[in-house]
PDB file of C-alpha atoms in Angstrom:
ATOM      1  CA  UNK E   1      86.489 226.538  70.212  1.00 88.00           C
ATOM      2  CA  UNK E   2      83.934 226.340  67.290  1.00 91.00           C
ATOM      3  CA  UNK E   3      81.568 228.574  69.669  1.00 92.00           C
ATOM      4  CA  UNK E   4      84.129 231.623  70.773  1.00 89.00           C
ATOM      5  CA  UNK E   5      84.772 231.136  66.651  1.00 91.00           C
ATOM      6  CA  UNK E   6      81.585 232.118  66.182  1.00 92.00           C
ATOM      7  CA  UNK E   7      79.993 229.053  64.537  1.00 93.00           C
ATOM      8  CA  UNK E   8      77.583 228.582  67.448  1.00 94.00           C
ATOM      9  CA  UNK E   9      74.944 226.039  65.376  1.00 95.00           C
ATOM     10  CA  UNK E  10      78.345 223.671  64.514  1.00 95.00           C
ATOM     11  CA  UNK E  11      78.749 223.872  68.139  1.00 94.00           C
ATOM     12  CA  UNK E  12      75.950 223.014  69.378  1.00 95.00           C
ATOM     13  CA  UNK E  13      75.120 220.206  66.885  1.00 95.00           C
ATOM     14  CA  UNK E  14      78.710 218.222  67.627  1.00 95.00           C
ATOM     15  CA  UNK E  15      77.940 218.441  71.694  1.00 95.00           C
ATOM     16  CA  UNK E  16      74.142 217.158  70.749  1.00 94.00           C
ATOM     17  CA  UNK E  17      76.121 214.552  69.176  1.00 94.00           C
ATOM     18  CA  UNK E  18      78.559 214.343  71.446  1.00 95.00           C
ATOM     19  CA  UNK E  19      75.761 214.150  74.401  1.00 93.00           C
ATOM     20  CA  UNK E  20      73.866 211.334  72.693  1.00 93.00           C
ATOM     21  CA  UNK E  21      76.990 209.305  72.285  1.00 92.00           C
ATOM     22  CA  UNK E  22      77.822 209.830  76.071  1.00 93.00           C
ATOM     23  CA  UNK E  23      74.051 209.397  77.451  1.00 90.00           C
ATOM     24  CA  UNK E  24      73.838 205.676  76.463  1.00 89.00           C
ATOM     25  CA  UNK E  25      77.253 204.202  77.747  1.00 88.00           C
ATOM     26  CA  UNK E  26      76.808 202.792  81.141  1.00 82.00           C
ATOM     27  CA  UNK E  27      76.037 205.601  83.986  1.00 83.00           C
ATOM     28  CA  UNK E  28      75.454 208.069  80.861  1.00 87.00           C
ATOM     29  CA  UNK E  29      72.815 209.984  81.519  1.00 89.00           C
ATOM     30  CA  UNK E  30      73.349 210.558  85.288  1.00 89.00           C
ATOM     31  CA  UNK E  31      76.802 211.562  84.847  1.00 90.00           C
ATOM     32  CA  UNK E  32      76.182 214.074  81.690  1.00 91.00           C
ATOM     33  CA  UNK E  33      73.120 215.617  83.494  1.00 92.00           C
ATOM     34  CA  UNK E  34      75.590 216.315  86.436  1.00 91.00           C
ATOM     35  CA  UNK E  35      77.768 217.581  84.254  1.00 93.00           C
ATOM     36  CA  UNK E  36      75.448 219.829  82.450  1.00 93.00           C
ATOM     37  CA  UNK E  37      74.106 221.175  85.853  1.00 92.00           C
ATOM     38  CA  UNK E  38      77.566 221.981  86.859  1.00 92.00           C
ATOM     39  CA  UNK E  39      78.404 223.853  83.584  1.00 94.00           C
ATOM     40  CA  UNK E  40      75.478 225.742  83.443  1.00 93.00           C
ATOM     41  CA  UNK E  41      75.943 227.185  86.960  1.00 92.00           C
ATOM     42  CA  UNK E  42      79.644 227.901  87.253  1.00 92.00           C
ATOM     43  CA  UNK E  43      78.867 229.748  83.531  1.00 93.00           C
ATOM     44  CA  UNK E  44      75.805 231.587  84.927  1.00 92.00           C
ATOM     45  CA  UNK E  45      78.038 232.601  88.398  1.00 89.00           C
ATOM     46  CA  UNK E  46      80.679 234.507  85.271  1.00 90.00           C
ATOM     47  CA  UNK E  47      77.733 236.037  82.941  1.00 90.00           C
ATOM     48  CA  UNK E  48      74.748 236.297  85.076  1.00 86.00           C
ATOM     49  CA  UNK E  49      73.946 239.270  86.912  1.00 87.00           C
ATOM     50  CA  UNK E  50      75.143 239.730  90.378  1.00 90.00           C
ATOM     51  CA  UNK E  51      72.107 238.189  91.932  1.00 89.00           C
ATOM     52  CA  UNK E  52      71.909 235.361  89.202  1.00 89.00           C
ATOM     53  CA  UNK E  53      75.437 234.727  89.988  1.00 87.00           C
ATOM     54  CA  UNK E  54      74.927 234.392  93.418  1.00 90.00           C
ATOM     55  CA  UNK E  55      71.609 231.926  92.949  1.00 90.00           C
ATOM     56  CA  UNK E  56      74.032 229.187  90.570  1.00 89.00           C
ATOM     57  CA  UNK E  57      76.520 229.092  93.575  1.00 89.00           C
ATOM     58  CA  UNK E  58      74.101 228.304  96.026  1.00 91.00           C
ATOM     59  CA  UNK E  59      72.432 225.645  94.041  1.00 90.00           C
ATOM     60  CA  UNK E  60      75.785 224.380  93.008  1.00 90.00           C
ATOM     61  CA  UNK E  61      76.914 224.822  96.724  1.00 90.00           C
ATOM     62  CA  UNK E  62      72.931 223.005  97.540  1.00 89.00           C
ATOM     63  CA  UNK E  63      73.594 220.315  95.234  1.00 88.00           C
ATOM     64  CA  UNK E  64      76.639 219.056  97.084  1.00 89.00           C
ATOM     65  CA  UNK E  65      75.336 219.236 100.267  1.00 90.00           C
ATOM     66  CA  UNK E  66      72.515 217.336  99.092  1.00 89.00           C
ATOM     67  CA  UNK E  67      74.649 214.972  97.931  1.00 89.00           C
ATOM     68  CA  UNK E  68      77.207 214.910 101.065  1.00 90.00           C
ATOM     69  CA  UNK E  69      73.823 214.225 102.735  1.00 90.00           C
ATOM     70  CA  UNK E  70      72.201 211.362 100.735  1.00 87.00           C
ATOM     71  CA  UNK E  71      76.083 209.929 101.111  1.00 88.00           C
ATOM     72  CA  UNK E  72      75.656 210.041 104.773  1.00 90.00           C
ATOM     73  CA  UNK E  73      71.919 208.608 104.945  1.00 89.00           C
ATOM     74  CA  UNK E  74      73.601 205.541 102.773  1.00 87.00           C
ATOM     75  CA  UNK E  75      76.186 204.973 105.078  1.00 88.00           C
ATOM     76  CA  UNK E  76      73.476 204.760 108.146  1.00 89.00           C
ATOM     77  CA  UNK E  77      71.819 202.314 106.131  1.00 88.00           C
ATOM     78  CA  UNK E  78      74.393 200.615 105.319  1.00 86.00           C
ATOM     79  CA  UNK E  79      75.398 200.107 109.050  1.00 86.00           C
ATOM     80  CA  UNK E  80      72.187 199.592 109.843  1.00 87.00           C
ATOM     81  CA  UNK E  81      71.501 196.380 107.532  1.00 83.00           C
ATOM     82  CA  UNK E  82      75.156 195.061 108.843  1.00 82.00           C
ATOM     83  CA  UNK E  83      73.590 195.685 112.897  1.00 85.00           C
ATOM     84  CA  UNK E  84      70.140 193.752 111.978  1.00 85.00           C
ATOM     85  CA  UNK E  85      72.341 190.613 110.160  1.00 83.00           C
ATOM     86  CA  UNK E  86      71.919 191.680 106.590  1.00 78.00           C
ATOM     87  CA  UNK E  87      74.291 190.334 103.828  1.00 77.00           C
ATOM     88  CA  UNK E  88      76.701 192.322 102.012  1.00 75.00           C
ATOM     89  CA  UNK E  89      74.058 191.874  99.132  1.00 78.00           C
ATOM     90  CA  UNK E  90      71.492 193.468 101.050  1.00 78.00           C
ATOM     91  CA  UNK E  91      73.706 196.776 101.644  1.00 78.00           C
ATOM     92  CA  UNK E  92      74.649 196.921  98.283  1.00 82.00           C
ATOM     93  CA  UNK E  93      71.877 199.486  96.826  1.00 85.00           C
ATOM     94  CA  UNK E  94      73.143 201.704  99.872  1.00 84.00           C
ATOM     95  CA  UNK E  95      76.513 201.593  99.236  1.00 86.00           C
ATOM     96  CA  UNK E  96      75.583 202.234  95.151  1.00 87.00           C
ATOM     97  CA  UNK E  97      74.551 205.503  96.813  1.00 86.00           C
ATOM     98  CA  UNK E  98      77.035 206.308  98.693  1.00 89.00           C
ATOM     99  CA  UNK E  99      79.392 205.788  95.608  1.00 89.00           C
ATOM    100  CA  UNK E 100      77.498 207.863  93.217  1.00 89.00           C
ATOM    101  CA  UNK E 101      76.868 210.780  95.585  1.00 88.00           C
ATOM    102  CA  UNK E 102      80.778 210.755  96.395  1.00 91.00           C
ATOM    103  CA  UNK E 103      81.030 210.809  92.315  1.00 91.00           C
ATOM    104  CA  UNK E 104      78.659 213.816  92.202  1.00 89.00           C
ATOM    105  CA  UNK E 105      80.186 215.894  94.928  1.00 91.00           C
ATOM    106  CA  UNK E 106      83.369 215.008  92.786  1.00 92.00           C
ATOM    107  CA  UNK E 107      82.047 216.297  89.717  1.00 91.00           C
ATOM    108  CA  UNK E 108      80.531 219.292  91.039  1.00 91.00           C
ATOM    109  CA  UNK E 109      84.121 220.549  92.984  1.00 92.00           C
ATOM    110  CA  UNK E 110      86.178 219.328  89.879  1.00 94.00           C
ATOM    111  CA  UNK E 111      84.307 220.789  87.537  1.00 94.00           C
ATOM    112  CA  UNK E 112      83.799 224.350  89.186  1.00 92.00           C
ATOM    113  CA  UNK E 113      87.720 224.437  89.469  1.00 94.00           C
ATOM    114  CA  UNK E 114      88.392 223.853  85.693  1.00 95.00           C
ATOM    115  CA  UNK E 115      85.682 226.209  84.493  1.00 94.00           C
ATOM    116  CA  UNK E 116      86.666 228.868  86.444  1.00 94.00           C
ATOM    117  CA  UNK E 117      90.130 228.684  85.699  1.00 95.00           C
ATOM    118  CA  UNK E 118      89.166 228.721  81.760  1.00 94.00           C
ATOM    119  CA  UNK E 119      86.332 231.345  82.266  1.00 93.00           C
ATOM    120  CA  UNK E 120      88.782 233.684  83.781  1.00 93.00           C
ATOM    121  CA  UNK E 121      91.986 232.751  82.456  1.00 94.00           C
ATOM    122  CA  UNK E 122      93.488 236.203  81.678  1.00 95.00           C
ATOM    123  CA  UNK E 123      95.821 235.535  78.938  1.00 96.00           C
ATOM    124  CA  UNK E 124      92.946 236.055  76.343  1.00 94.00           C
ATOM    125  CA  UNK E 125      90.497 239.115  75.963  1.00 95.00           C
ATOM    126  CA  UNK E 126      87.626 240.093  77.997  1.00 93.00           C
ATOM    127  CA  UNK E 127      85.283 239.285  74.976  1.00 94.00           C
ATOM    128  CA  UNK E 128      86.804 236.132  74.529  1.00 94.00           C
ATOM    129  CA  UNK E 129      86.144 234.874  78.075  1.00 93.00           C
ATOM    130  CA  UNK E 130      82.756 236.144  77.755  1.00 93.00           C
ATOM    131  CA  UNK E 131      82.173 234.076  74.570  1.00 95.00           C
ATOM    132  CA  UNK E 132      83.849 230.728  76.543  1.00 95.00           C
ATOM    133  CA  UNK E 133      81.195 232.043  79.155  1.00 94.00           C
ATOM    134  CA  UNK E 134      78.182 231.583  77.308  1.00 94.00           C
ATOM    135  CA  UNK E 135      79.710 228.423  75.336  1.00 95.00           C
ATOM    136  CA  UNK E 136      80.090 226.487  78.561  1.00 95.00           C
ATOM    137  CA  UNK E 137      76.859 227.684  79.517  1.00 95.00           C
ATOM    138  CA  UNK E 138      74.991 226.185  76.158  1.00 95.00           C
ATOM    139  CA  UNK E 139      76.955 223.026  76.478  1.00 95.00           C
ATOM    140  CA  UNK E 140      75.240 222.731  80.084  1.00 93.00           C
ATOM    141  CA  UNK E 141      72.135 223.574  78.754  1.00 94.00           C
ATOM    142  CA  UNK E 142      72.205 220.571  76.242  1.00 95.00           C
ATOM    143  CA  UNK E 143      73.839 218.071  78.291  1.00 94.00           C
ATOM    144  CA  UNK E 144      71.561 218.597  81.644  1.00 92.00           C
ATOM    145  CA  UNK E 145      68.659 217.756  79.581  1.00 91.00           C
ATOM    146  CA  UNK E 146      70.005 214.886  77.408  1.00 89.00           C
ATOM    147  CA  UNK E 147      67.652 211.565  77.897  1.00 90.00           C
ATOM    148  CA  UNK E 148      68.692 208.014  77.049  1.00 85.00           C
ATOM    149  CA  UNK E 149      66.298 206.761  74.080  1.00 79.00           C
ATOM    150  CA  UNK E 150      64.060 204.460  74.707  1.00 70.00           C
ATOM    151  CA  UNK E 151      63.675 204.175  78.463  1.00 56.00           C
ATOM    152  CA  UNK E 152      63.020 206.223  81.456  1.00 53.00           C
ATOM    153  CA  UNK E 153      66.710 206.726  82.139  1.00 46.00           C
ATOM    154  CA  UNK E 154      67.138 207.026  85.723  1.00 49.00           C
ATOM    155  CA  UNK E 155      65.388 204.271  86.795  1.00 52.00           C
ATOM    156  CA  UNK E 156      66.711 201.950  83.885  1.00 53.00           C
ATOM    157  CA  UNK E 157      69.990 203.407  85.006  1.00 55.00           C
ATOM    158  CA  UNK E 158      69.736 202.787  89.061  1.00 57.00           C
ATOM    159  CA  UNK E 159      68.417 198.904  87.949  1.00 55.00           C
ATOM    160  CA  UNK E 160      71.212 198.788  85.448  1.00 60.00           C
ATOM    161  CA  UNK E 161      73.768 199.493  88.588  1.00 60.00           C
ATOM    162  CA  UNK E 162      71.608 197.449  91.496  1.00 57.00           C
ATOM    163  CA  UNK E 163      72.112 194.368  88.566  1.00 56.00           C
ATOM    164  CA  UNK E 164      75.541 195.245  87.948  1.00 62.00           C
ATOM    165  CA  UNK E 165      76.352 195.398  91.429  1.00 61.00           C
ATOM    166  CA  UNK E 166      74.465 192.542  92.589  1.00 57.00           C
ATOM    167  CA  UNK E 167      76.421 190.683  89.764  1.00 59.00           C
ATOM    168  CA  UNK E 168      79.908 191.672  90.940  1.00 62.00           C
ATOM    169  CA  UNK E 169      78.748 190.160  94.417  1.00 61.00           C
ATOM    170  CA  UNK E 170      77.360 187.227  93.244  1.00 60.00           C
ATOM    171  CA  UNK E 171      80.378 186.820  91.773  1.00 66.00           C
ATOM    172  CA  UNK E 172      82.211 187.281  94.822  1.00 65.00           C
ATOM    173  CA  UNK E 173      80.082 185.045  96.888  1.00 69.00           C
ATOM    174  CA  UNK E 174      81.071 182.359  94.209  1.00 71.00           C
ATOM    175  CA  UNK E 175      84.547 182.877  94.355  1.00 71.00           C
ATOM    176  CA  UNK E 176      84.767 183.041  98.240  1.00 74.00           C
ATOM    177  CA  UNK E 177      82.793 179.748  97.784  1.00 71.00           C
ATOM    178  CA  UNK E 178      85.080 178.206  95.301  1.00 76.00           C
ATOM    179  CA  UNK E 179      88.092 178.963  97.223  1.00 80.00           C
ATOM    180  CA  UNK E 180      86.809 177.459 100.397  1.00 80.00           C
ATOM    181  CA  UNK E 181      85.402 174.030  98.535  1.00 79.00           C
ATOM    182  CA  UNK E 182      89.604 174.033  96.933  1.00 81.00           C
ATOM    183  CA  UNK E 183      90.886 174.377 100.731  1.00 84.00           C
ATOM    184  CA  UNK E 184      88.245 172.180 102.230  1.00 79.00           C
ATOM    185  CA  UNK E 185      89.294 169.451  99.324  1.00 81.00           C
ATOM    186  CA  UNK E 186      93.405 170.613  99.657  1.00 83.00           C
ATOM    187  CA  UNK E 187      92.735 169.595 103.980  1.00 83.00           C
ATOM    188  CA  UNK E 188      90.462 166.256 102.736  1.00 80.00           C
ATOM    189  CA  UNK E 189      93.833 164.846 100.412  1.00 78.00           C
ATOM    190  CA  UNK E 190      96.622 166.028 102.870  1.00 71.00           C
TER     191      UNK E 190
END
């Protein structure tokens, strides 16, 4: 609201702020960097030109499909390690993928829906929409390029969730072998 009020620099410093907070929380920077993508096209399909409109829904459209793809090329890999004897461990950095690229198409639809329906909500004036417009459009702007400090943040982020993951699973394995030491010993006393 502090943008369509007109204090654009207040704006823009509190989602900079905002963006930094978000970036460095687990899955940060990928998620805010989809987000920002997203807001910066649906914004550009409402104020761009007719032809600038029409090249932010076929990336957003592209980006999907790319994801819907990568999702798929998981899943075969996924299958595949299973077929050739692989552990659940082994498939786990495929299934990571199919999870996030699930997430992404998820942002991308969700996100296109809500902006839409604020961009042209037509309870408030032309102008106004306009200025929401070019506010969502900023906001992308910031958050697509956003970087976690310190690191290169996609691939501190991908080993962050192939360690996370792998950690869940080890934990699994251990339970699963737990359990089966407590019924082995529960059949040993009985």
């Amino acid at each position: 609201q502090r943008f369509v009020d007109g204090d654009v620099d207040g704006a823009k410093a509190q989602w900079t702020a905002k963006g930094e907070e978000l970036v460095e929380v687990r899955y940060g920077e990928q998620i805010l960097n989809t987000v920002g993508t997203m807001y910066k096209l649906v914004s550009k399909e409402v104020i761009g030109s007719w032809s600038e409109g029409m090249d932010a829904k076929v990336k957003a459209a592209g980006m999907q499909m790319d994801a819907a793809k990568n999702a798929a090329n998981a899943a075969q890999t996924t299958q595949n390690t299973a077929k050739d004897g692989g552990s659940d461990e082994d498939a786990l950095p495929a299934m990571i993928e199919i999870m996030w690229n699930m997430t992404v198409i998820d942002i991308a639809s969700s996100i296109r829906e809500v902006v839409m329906k604020v961009l042209k909500d037509q309870s408030v004036s032309s102008d106004i929409r306009k200025k929401r417009a070019n506010a969502v459009h900023e906001l992308g702007i910031i958050w697509e390029g956003q970087k976690k400090s310190g690191t290169d943040g996609m691939q501190q982020s991908v080993r962050n969730m192939y360690m996370s993951a792998t950690a869940a699973a080890m934990e699994a394995t251990l339970d699963k072998v737990k359990k089966e030491e407590e019924q082995h010993a529960a059949k040993a006393t009985s």
